[in-house]
Coordinates of C-alpha atoms in Angstrom, one line a residue:
M1 CA 21.5 -48.6 8.6
E2 CA 24.6 -46.6 9.5
I3 CA 27.5 -45.9 7.1
T4 CA 29.9 -47.4 9.7
E5 CA 28.0 -50.7 9.5
L6 CA 28.6 -50.9 5.7
A7 CA 32.2 -49.7 5.7
S8 CA 35.1 -52.1 5.5
E9 CA 37.6 -51.1 8.2
D10 CA 40.4 -53.0 6.3
V11 CA 41.4 -50.1 4.1
V12 CA 44.3 -50.6 1.7
T13 CA 46.3 -47.4 1.3
V14 CA 49.0 -46.2 -1.0
Y15 CA 51.0 -42.9 -1.2
L16 CA 50.9 -40.3 -3.9
D17 CA 54.5 -40.8 -4.8
E18 CA 54.3 -44.5 -5.3
S19 CA 54.8 -45.8 -8.9
I20 CA 51.7 -47.2 -10.6
L21 CA 53.6 -50.5 -10.8
E22 CA 53.9 -50.5 -7.0
V23 CA 50.2 -49.7 -6.7
A24 CA 49.3 -52.5 -9.1
E25 CA 51.4 -54.9 -7.0
T26 CA 49.7 -53.7 -3.8
L27 CA 46.2 -54.2 -5.3
R28 CA 47.2 -57.7 -6.5
E29 CA 48.7 -58.7 -3.2
E30 CA 45.8 -57.4 -1.2
R31 CA 43.3 -58.8 -3.7
V32 CA 41.3 -55.5 -3.9
G33 CA 40.3 -53.2 -6.8
S34 CA 41.2 -49.9 -5.1
A35 CA 43.3 -48.2 -2.6
V36 CA 42.9 -44.9 -0.7
V37 CA 45.7 -42.5 -1.7
L38 CA 47.5 -40.6 1.0
D39 CA 49.9 -37.7 1.0
S40 CA 53.1 -37.6 3.0
N41 CA 51.1 -36.4 6.0
D42 CA 48.7 -39.3 5.7
D43 CA 45.9 -37.0 4.6
V44 CA 43.3 -38.6 2.2
L45 CA 43.7 -37.4 -1.4
G46 CA 41.4 -39.8 -3.2
V47 CA 41.0 -43.3 -4.4
V48 CA 42.9 -45.1 -7.1
T49 CA 41.3 -48.1 -8.8
D50 CA 42.5 -50.9 -10.9
R51 CA 40.5 -49.3 -13.7
D52 CA 42.5 -46.0 -13.3
L53 CA 45.7 -48.0 -13.7
V54 CA 44.5 -49.5 -16.9
V55 CA 42.6 -46.6 -18.5
Y56 CA 44.9 -43.7 -17.4
G57 CA 48.1 -45.6 -16.8
Q58 CA 48.3 -47.1 -20.3
Q59 CA 49.4 -43.7 -21.6
F60 CA 52.6 -44.2 -19.5
V61 CA 53.3 -47.7 -20.7
D62 CA 57.0 -46.9 -21.5
S63 CA 57.5 -45.4 -18.0
L64 CA 55.4 -47.5 -15.6
A65 CA 58.2 -47.8 -13.0
T66 CA 58.6 -44.1 -12.8
T67 CA 55.0 -42.9 -13.3
T68 CA 53.4 -42.1 -9.9
V69 CA 49.9 -42.2 -8.6
N70 CA 50.1 -38.4 -8.7
D71 CA 50.2 -38.6 -12.5
I72 CA 46.9 -40.4 -12.8
L73 CA 44.9 -39.4 -9.8
S74 CA 41.9 -37.2 -10.3
M75 CA 42.2 -34.2 -8.1
G76 CA 39.5 -33.6 -5.5
V77 CA 39.0 -35.4 -2.3
L78 CA 35.7 -37.2 -2.1
S79 CA 34.8 -38.7 1.3
V80 CA 32.0 -38.9 3.8
G81 CA 31.9 -38.7 7.5
P82 CA 30.6 -41.6 9.7
D83 CA 27.3 -39.7 10.3
E84 CA 26.4 -39.5 6.6
S85 CA 23.1 -41.2 5.7
V86 CA 23.0 -44.1 3.2
L87 CA 20.8 -41.9 1.0
G88 CA 23.4 -39.1 1.2
L89 CA 26.1 -41.5 0.3
T90 CA 24.3 -43.0 -2.6
E91 CA 23.3 -39.5 -3.9
L92 CA 27.0 -38.5 -3.7
M93 CA 28.0 -41.7 -5.6
R94 CA 25.5 -41.1 -8.3
E95 CA 26.4 -37.4 -8.7
E96 CA 30.1 -38.0 -8.8
G97 CA 30.0 -41.3 -10.7
V98 CA 32.0 -43.2 -8.2
R99 CA 31.6 -46.7 -6.6
R100 CA 34.0 -46.3 -3.6
V101 CA 34.0 -43.6 -0.9
P102 CA 36.4 -43.4 2.0
V103 CA 34.8 -42.7 5.5
V104 CA 36.9 -40.1 7.2
E105 CA 36.6 -38.3 10.5
D106 CA 39.0 -35.6 11.7
G107 CA 41.5 -36.7 9.0
E108 CA 41.5 -40.3 10.1
I109 CA 40.3 -43.1 7.7
L110 CA 37.6 -45.1 9.4
G111 CA 36.8 -47.3 6.5
I112 CA 35.7 -47.4 2.9
V113 CA 32.2 -48.0 1.5
T114 CA 31.7 -49.5 -1.9
L115 CA 28.6 -49.8 -4.1
D116 CA 28.7 -53.5 -3.4
D117 CA 28.7 -52.9 0.3
V118 CA 25.5 -50.8 -0.1
I119 CA 23.8 -53.4 -2.1
V120 CA 24.7 -56.2 0.4
G121 CA 23.5 -54.0 3.3
L122 CA 20.2 -53.2 1.6
A123 CA 19.6 -56.8 0.8
E124 CA 19.9 -57.6 4.5
D125 CA 17.7 -54.8 5.6
L126 CA 15.0 -55.2 3.0
E127 CA 14.9 -59.0 3.1
S128 CA 14.2 -59.1 -0.7
P129 CA 15.0 -62.5 -2.4
E130 CA 16.1 -60.6 -5.5
L131 CA 18.5 -58.4 -3.6
E132 CA 19.7 -61.4 -1.5
N133 CA 20.6 -63.3 -4.7
L134 CA 22.4 -60.2 -6.0
A135 CA 24.2 -59.8 -2.7
A136 CA 25.3 -63.5 -2.8
V137 CA 26.8 -63.0 -6.3
I138 CA 28.6 -59.8 -5.1
E139 CA 30.0 -61.6 -2.0
A140 CA 31.1 -64.6 -4.1
E141 CA 32.8 -62.4 -6.7
S142 CA 34.4 -60.1 -4.1
P143 CA 38.2 -60.1 -4.5
R144 CA 38.6 -61.1 -0.8
G145 CA 35.9 -63.7 -1.2
R146 CA 37.3 -65.8 -3.9
S147 CA 40.5 -67.7 -4.3
G148 CA 43.3 -66.4 -6.4
P149 CA 46.2 -68.0 -8.3
D150 CA 48.4 -68.0 -5.2
D151 CA 45.8 -70.0 -3.1
D152 CA 46.0 -73.8 -2.6
R153 CA 42.5 -74.3 -3.8

């Protein structure tokens, strides 16, 4: 299984100077839990998550409109290339304590791989009923897989 097979090519991005209110709105509109953070040159700086907004952003509750991603983003770019092995990816995720990793080649974002993507991919490869059940739960609970308050359902 290749990383590019697991990666979602539909990557939501935000810029370092966007306010955390703008980022929260983007995550809500796109129905995702994270966005890749770019600088003004479109270079990848990291990933900001809905959890980051809550845990780290709460200290800025009185200035949400003026607090930027830069104020809450952990420094240090973490990404993999398209040739990275799934084992290498999962080791990196474990060592760094992350669940989402951008796939980047020559400065261009090719996609993003999440822990959920890895589990779903392994379930397909291993043909394990237990993993297939887990993958079905993940897919049903995926922000893009369920309806939201703005849907007609």
